[in-house]
Coordinates of C-alpha atoms and ligand atoms in Angstrom, one line a residue:
M376 CA 123.3 134.1 70.5
D377 CA 124.7 131.1 71.5
R378 CA 121.6 130.1 73.9
S379 CA 123.1 126.6 74.4
M380 CA 126.2 128.6 76.4
I381 CA 123.1 128.7 79.4
Y382 CA 124.3 124.9 80.0
T383 CA 128.0 126.2 80.8
D384 CA 126.1 128.1 83.9
F385 CA 125.0 125.0 85.0
G386 CA 128.6 123.2 84.9
I387 CA 128.2 121.4 81.8
D388 CA 131.0 121.3 79.8
S389 CA 131.2 121.0 75.6
E390 CA 132.0 117.9 75.3
T391 CA 129.1 116.5 77.7
L392 CA 126.6 119.4 75.6
R393 CA 127.7 117.5 72.3
F394 CA 127.5 114.1 72.9
C395 CA 123.9 114.8 74.5
E396 CA 122.8 116.6 71.2
N397 CA 124.0 114.0 69.0
I398 CA 121.9 111.3 70.9
L399 CA 119.2 113.5 70.7
N400 CA 119.3 114.4 66.8
E401 CA 118.9 110.7 66.8
L402 CA 115.7 110.8 69.1
K403 CA 113.4 113.1 67.2
E404 CA 111.5 110.2 65.2
R405 CA 110.1 109.1 68.4
F406 CA 109.4 112.2 69.9
E407 CA 107.1 112.8 67.1
K408 CA 104.6 109.7 67.8
I409 CA 105.2 110.3 72.0
D410 CA 103.5 113.9 71.2
E411 CA 100.9 112.1 69.1
M412 CA 99.9 109.9 71.6
A413 CA 100.0 112.9 73.7
E414 CA 97.7 115.0 71.5
F415 CA 95.4 111.8 71.4
N416 CA 95.0 111.3 75.5
Q417 CA 94.8 114.9 75.5
L418 CA 91.9 115.0 73.5
K419 CA 90.8 112.0 75.4
V420 CA 90.9 113.6 78.7
I421 CA 88.8 117.0 77.3
R422 CA 86.5 114.8 76.3
A423 CA 85.8 113.2 79.6
F424 CA 85.3 116.5 80.9
Q425 CA 83.0 118.2 78.6
E426 CA 81.0 114.7 78.9
S427 CA 80.8 114.8 82.6
R428 CA 79.8 118.4 82.5
V429 CA 82.9 119.7 84.3
S430 CA 81.9 123.2 85.5
E431 CA 83.5 126.7 87.1
A432 CA 81.6 125.6 90.6
C433 CA 84.1 122.0 90.8
M434 CA 87.1 123.9 91.0
Y435 CA 85.7 124.5 95.0
G436 CA 85.9 122.1 97.6
S437 CA 83.7 121.6 100.5
T438 CA 84.6 121.3 104.0
G439 CA 83.5 119.2 107.1
Y440 CA 81.6 116.2 106.1
G441 CA 81.9 117.0 102.7
Y442 CA 77.7 115.9 101.7
N443 CA 76.7 117.1 97.8
D444 CA 80.3 118.1 96.9
I445 CA 79.9 118.1 93.2
A446 CA 83.5 119.0 93.0
R447 CA 84.3 116.0 94.5
D448 CA 81.4 113.9 92.8
T449 CA 82.3 115.5 89.5
L450 CA 86.0 114.2 89.3
E451 CA 85.0 110.4 90.3
K452 CA 82.8 110.9 87.0
V453 CA 85.8 112.3 85.0
Y454 CA 87.3 109.2 86.0
A455 CA 85.2 107.1 85.4
N456 CA 84.8 108.2 82.4
L457 CA 88.3 108.2 81.3
F458 CA 89.6 105.2 82.2
K459 CA 86.2 103.1 80.9
G460 CA 84.7 102.1 84.5
E461 CA 82.0 101.9 85.6
D462 CA 82.7 104.0 88.4
A463 CA 85.8 105.6 90.6
L464 CA 87.0 106.9 93.6
V465 CA 89.4 109.7 93.9
R466 CA 89.7 111.2 96.8
P467 CA 92.5 113.6 99.1
Q468 CA 91.8 111.3 101.6
I469 CA 93.1 108.3 99.9
T470 CA 96.9 109.2 100.9
C471 CA 99.8 107.6 98.3
G472 CA 99.3 105.3 96.0
T473 CA 100.0 102.4 98.6
H474 CA 97.2 103.4 100.4
A475 CA 94.7 102.9 97.4
L476 CA 96.2 99.2 96.8
A477 CA 95.7 98.5 100.4
L478 CA 92.3 100.4 100.7
A479 CA 90.9 98.3 97.1
L480 CA 93.0 95.1 98.5
M481 CA 91.6 95.2 101.9
S482 CA 88.1 96.4 101.3
N483 CA 87.3 93.6 98.4
L484 CA 89.1 90.6 100.5
R485 CA 87.6 88.8 103.3
P486 CA 88.9 86.6 105.5
G487 CA 89.5 82.9 104.1
D488 CA 90.1 84.8 101.3
E489 CA 93.7 84.5 98.9
L490 CA 95.3 86.6 96.5
L491 CA 97.7 86.2 94.0
S492 CA 100.3 88.0 92.1
P493 CA 100.8 86.1 88.5
V494 CA 103.4 88.7 87.9
G495 CA 106.4 87.7 90.9
K496 CA 107.0 90.5 93.6
P497 CA 104.6 93.1 94.1
Y498 CA 106.2 97.3 95.0
D499 CA 108.4 97.0 97.8
T500 CA 105.0 98.8 99.8
L501 CA 103.2 96.1 99.1
E502 CA 105.2 93.6 101.1
E503 CA 103.6 95.1 104.5
V504 CA 100.6 95.9 103.0
I505 CA 100.0 91.7 102.3
G506 CA 102.0 90.1 105.2
I507 CA 105.2 89.1 103.1
R508 CA 107.2 91.5 105.6
P509 CA 105.4 90.6 109.3
S510 CA 103.6 94.5 109.8
K511 CA 100.3 95.8 112.1
G512 CA 97.5 95.6 110.1
S513 CA 98.7 93.4 107.2
L514 CA 96.3 91.5 104.8
K515 CA 97.7 87.9 106.8
E516 CA 96.6 89.6 110.3
Y517 CA 93.5 89.0 109.3
G518 CA 93.3 85.5 108.0
I519 CA 93.5 86.1 104.0
T520 CA 96.4 84.0 102.5
Y521 CA 98.5 85.4 100.0
R522 CA 99.9 83.1 96.7
Q523 CA 102.9 84.2 94.7
V524 CA 103.9 82.8 90.7
D525 CA 106.9 84.7 89.6
L526 CA 107.5 85.0 86.0
R527 CA 109.4 82.7 83.8
D528 CA 113.3 83.2 83.1
D529 CA 112.4 84.4 79.9
K530 CA 110.0 87.7 82.2
Y531 CA 107.0 85.9 80.3
F532 CA 104.1 85.1 82.6
D533 CA 104.3 81.0 83.9
K534 CA 100.8 80.1 83.0
E535 CA 101.4 76.3 83.8
G536 CA 102.4 77.9 87.3
I537 CA 99.0 80.9 87.6
K538 CA 96.9 77.6 86.8
K539 CA 97.6 75.2 89.4
A540 CA 97.9 78.7 91.7
I541 CA 94.9 79.2 91.4
N542 CA 92.3 78.0 93.6
E543 CA 88.7 77.6 95.6
K544 CA 89.8 80.6 97.5
T545 CA 91.2 82.4 95.2
K546 CA 89.4 85.8 94.8
L547 CA 91.5 88.4 93.8
V548 CA 94.8 88.6 91.7
T549 CA 96.9 91.8 91.2
I550 CA 99.0 92.3 88.3
Q551 CA 101.5 95.2 88.7
R552 CA 102.0 97.1 85.5
S553 CA 105.2 99.0 86.0
K554 CA 108.3 97.1 86.9
G555 CA 108.7 99.5 90.2
Y556 CA 112.2 99.1 92.1
Q557 CA 112.8 95.3 89.9
T558 CA 114.7 94.6 86.9
R559 CA 111.7 92.8 85.3
P560 CA 110.0 94.4 81.7
S561 CA 106.7 96.3 82.7
F562 CA 103.8 95.2 80.8
S563 CA 102.1 96.8 77.9
V564 CA 98.0 96.8 78.4
D565 CA 97.8 94.5 75.5
S566 CA 99.8 91.9 77.3
I567 CA 98.1 92.5 80.5
G568 CA 94.6 91.9 78.4
E569 CA 95.9 88.8 78.1
L570 CA 96.6 87.4 81.4
I571 CA 93.6 88.7 82.1
G572 CA 91.9 86.5 79.8
Y573 CA 94.0 83.8 80.6
I574 CA 92.9 84.2 84.7
K575 CA 89.4 84.7 83.6
S576 CA 89.2 81.6 81.3
I577 CA 90.0 79.5 84.4
K578 CA 88.5 81.5 87.3
P579 CA 86.0 84.3 85.6
E580 CA 84.6 84.9 89.1
V581 CA 88.0 86.3 90.0
I582 CA 88.7 90.0 91.1
C583 CA 91.7 91.5 88.9
M584 CA 92.8 94.7 90.4
V585 CA 95.8 96.2 87.7
D586 CA 98.5 98.8 90.0
N587 CA 98.5 101.4 87.6
C588 CA 100.4 103.0 89.0
Y589 CA 103.6 105.3 86.3
G590 CA 101.4 103.7 83.6
E591 CA 98.9 106.4 82.7
F592 CA 98.7 107.6 79.7
V593 CA 101.5 106.4 78.0
E594 CA 99.9 104.3 75.9
D595 CA 96.0 105.3 74.0
K596 CA 93.9 102.5 75.9
E597 CA 93.9 101.8 79.7
P598 CA 93.9 98.5 81.7
L599 CA 90.0 98.5 82.3
E600 CA 90.0 98.7 78.7
V601 CA 91.4 95.1 78.0
G602 CA 89.4 93.3 80.9
A603 CA 90.3 94.3 84.4
D604 CA 87.8 95.1 86.7
M605 CA 89.6 97.9 89.1
I606 CA 92.5 99.7 88.3
V607 CA 95.0 101.7 91.0
G608 CA 97.1 104.7 91.1
S609 CA 98.6 107.6 93.0
L610 CA 97.6 111.3 91.7
I611 CA 101.3 112.3 92.8
K612 CA 102.1 110.7 89.9
N613 CA 101.1 110.3 86.0
P614 CA 97.6 111.5 86.6
G615 CA 97.8 114.3 89.0
G616 CA 100.1 115.9 86.0
G617 CA 102.5 117.7 88.4
L618 CA 99.7 119.9 90.4
A619 CA 97.8 117.2 92.4
P620 CA 99.1 117.9 95.7
I621 CA 98.1 115.0 97.5
G622 CA 95.7 111.4 96.4
G623 CA 95.1 108.6 95.2
Y624 CA 92.1 106.3 92.5
I625 CA 90.5 103.5 92.2
A626 CA 88.6 102.9 89.0
G627 CA 86.6 100.0 87.9
K628 CA 83.6 97.8 88.7
S629 CA 80.8 99.7 90.6
E630 CA 80.5 96.7 93.2
C631 CA 84.8 97.1 93.9
I632 CA 84.7 100.5 94.2
E633 CA 81.7 101.1 96.6
N634 CA 83.4 98.7 98.4
A635 CA 87.0 100.8 98.9
A636 CA 84.2 103.6 99.6
Y637 CA 82.7 101.8 103.0
R638 CA 86.1 101.0 104.1
L639 CA 87.9 104.6 103.2
S640 CA 85.1 106.6 105.2
S641 CA 82.7 104.1 107.4
P642 CA 80.1 101.6 106.9
G643 CA 76.5 103.1 106.5
L644 CA 79.0 106.9 105.0
G645 CA 80.9 105.3 101.7
R646 CA 81.2 107.5 99.7
E647 CA 78.8 110.3 100.6
V648 CA 81.8 112.3 102.9
G649 CA 84.8 113.5 102.0
A650 CA 85.2 117.1 102.0
S651 CA 87.6 118.3 99.6
L652 CA 88.8 121.0 100.7
S653 CA 90.6 123.0 98.5
V654 CA 92.8 121.0 96.2
M655 CA 89.7 120.3 93.3
K656 CA 91.1 122.8 90.6
D657 CA 94.4 121.3 91.7
L658 CA 93.3 117.5 90.7
Y659 CA 90.9 119.0 87.6
Q660 CA 94.0 121.0 86.0
G661 CA 97.0 118.6 86.6
L662 CA 94.1 115.6 85.1
F663 CA 94.2 117.9 82.2
L664 CA 97.9 118.6 81.8
A665 CA 98.5 114.9 82.5
P666 CA 99.2 114.1 78.8
T667 CA 101.6 116.2 77.9
V668 CA 103.3 116.0 81.3
V669 CA 103.4 112.4 80.8
A670 CA 104.7 112.9 77.6
G671 CA 107.9 115.0 78.5
A672 CA 108.5 112.7 81.2
L673 CA 109.0 109.4 78.6
K674 CA 111.0 111.5 76.5
G675 CA 113.5 112.0 79.6
A676 CA 113.1 108.7 79.9
I677 CA 114.1 107.7 76.2
F678 CA 116.7 110.0 76.4
A679 CA 118.2 109.1 79.6
A680 CA 118.0 105.4 78.5
N681 CA 120.0 106.2 75.1
V682 CA 122.5 107.5 76.5
Y683 CA 123.6 105.0 80.0
E684 CA 123.2 102.8 76.9
R685 CA 125.4 103.9 74.6
L686 CA 128.3 104.7 77.9
G687 CA 127.4 100.7 77.9
F688 CA 125.4 100.3 81.4
F689 CA 122.4 97.8 81.3
V690 CA 119.8 100.0 81.0
I691 CA 115.9 98.8 80.8
P692 CA 113.8 98.9 78.9
D693 CA 116.7 100.0 76.5
S694 CA 117.6 102.5 73.4
K695 CA 114.5 101.1 71.3
E696 CA 112.0 99.7 73.2
E697 CA 108.5 100.8 73.3
R698 CA 107.5 102.3 76.5
H699 CA 104.9 101.4 78.8
D700 CA 105.2 103.4 81.9
I701 CA 107.8 106.5 82.7
I702 CA 110.6 104.8 84.9
Q703 CA 114.3 104.3 83.3
A704 CA 116.0 101.9 85.2
V705 CA 119.9 102.2 84.8
T706 CA 122.1 99.4 86.1
L707 CA 125.1 101.6 87.3
K708 CA 127.0 98.8 89.5
S709 CA 128.9 100.7 92.2
P710 CA 127.2 103.1 94.8
E711 CA 129.6 105.6 94.2
R712 CA 127.9 106.0 90.8
L713 CA 124.0 105.9 91.9
I714 CA 124.9 108.3 94.2
A715 CA 126.3 110.5 91.9
F716 CA 123.9 109.9 89.7
C717 CA 120.8 111.6 92.6
E718 CA 123.2 114.0 93.3
G719 CA 123.1 115.3 89.5
I720 CA 119.3 115.1 89.3
Q721 CA 119.1 117.1 92.8
A722 CA 121.6 119.7 91.7
A723 CA 119.2 120.2 88.4
A724 CA 115.7 121.1 90.4
P725 CA 113.9 124.2 90.8
V726 CA 113.7 123.4 95.0
D727 CA 116.1 122.5 97.1
S728 CA 118.6 122.6 94.2
F729 CA 121.4 123.0 97.1
V730 CA 120.9 120.3 99.3
T731 CA 122.7 116.5 98.8
P732 CA 121.0 113.6 98.9
E733 CA 122.1 111.1 101.1
P734 CA 121.5 107.2 101.4
W735 CA 118.6 106.6 103.8
A736 CA 116.2 103.7 105.8
M737 CA 112.9 104.5 104.5
P738 CA 109.5 103.3 106.0
G739 CA 108.5 100.6 103.6
Y740 CA 111.7 99.9 102.4
D741 CA 114.0 97.0 103.6
S742 CA 117.6 98.3 102.3
D743 CA 118.5 102.1 102.4
V744 CA 117.3 103.8 99.2
I745 CA 118.8 107.1 97.7
M746 CA 116.3 109.5 97.0
A747 CA 117.0 112.7 94.4
A748 CA 114.4 114.8 94.2
G749 CA 113.8 118.9 94.1
A750 CA 110.0 118.9 93.9
F751 CA 106.9 121.1 94.1
I752 CA 105.2 118.7 95.7
Q753 CA 107.1 116.1 98.4
G754 CA 107.7 112.6 97.2
S755 CA 105.5 113.8 93.8
S756 CA 107.1 111.4 90.9
I757 CA 106.2 112.7 87.9
E758 CA 108.1 115.8 89.1
L759 CA 112.1 115.0 88.2
S760 CA 113.3 112.3 90.2
A761 CA 115.9 109.6 90.8
D762 CA 116.1 106.7 93.6
G763 CA 117.7 103.7 94.6
P764 CA 117.9 101.0 96.6
L765 CA 122.0 100.6 97.8
R766 CA 122.2 97.0 96.8
E767 CA 123.4 95.0 94.1
P768 CA 122.9 95.6 91.1
Y769 CA 123.1 99.9 92.3
A770 CA 120.2 100.5 89.5
V771 CA 119.0 103.9 89.7
Y772 CA 115.1 104.6 88.9
F773 CA 114.8 107.5 87.0
Q774 CA 111.0 109.1 86.1
G775 CA 109.2 112.2 86.0
G776 CA 109.9 115.9 84.7
L777 CA 107.1 118.2 84.5
T778 CA 108.6 119.4 81.0
F779 CA 111.0 118.3 79.1
P780 CA 113.9 121.0 79.4
H781 CA 114.3 119.5 82.8
A782 CA 114.3 116.3 82.6
K783 CA 117.4 116.7 79.5
L784 CA 119.2 119.6 82.1
G785 CA 118.5 116.7 85.1
I786 CA 120.3 114.2 82.7
M787 CA 122.9 115.8 81.4
N788 CA 124.3 117.1 84.8
S789 CA 123.8 113.5 86.3
L790 CA 126.6 112.6 83.6
Q791 CA 128.6 115.9 83.9
R792 CA 128.8 114.7 87.9
M793 CA 129.6 111.0 87.0
K794 CA 132.5 112.5 84.9
D795 CA 133.7 114.5 87.2
K796 CA 134.4 112.2 89.6
G797 CA 136.3 110.1 87.3
L798 CA 133.3 107.2 87.3
I799 CA 132.2 107.1 83.7
K800 CA 134.4 108.7 80.4
L801 CA 132.4 110.0 76.9
Ligands
LIG548 C1 104.5 104.1 93.4 C2 104.3 102.5 93.0 C3 103.4 102.6 94.5 C4 103.4 103.1 95.5 O1 102.8 104.3 95.8 P1 103.5 105.3 96.8 O2 102.8 106.5 96.7 O3 105.0 105.7 96.7 O4 102.8 104.9 98.3 C5 103.1 100.7 94.3 N1 103.1 100.6 92.9 C6 104.0 100.7 92.2 C7 104.3 100.1 90.9 C8 104.4 102.4 92.3 O5 105.2 102.7 91.3

């Protein structure tokens, strides 16, 4: 039986199939290294579960106030242990990544303090949190100022600029690990460590926070291990393993976490309240699966980079580069290609494969965005998804895939779609 014939059921022709299979043959060694990383991180997760004494009772949640919620409190121990923090806050009440970041910032900054981003513009949605774009409830409204030092032209940290920007008001430094919707490189954990070391040599008491979104389990260590005080992320990205239906986390120094807990619920109540309802089993099981899910997503990203680089498109990271997050940017140079790419990803989905994605205004983003996702969890970007703002250079940001075979199908579908519309030639 020729099993590859099943691709024709998806409309993928033999030329596209051959083109893709040839590329995959060259990637075998790289994929092996990714599997080795997944093995290491899987064992790290199991150790954290064991050392935190995760029990059957942890699969059930609480209701109402959520006092003495052993499931919630144990999961927070697991996260702290795994990410090497003194403590962690992991809650379904943290609605998304932006909320987790806003919470970490608002709870650890006070009027008169200054926030510094030494790695250029932060993620789009943080512009409103900070008040770079005027917004209700922003840090700016509370008298917290913001300073930014852009990366140098060679994309390295501008150490001179950073030194000049740090002043007596600088209280917290935010470092975004992943490029997000930008065409700069993502940072390795080691280079984040170097940056933090430099910043602390100038002002030791400054709080260094890392936006860890999309970075978890890509490397064998996380930013708290290289000097960060706080790491922040979303559970509908890497650490939720595709199963977490909601949630965010903050891990790091006890004092930072305590501040965040009092801000999330209320002064006086802090972490003692917050029922975990019925999501706990998925938060545990998702974290357990996350290392191998991230490995599948990474393989998909590398495959996409190799396919589109071979066709002459500018890809970040490039086809050979080491990976520091699961996002793959492909500069498609025209709105038609960006839309066709997203249509191809959507058509490969297990859920909502029959809908056509359209560019739309999104809360938090300053230009129309097209998003393709046929996900089990709405907006989950550890699941196969592609999105891009409709602006120059028409870069698509592709990420996720709960399994590599699904990511592979999505990429082949996007390629076939562009080919069928005459937008590329193999
Ligand atoms: C996704 C993301 C965010 C925001 O998370 P949401 O869950 O979309 O609110 C922030 N920073 C980075 C780097 C991200 O990738």
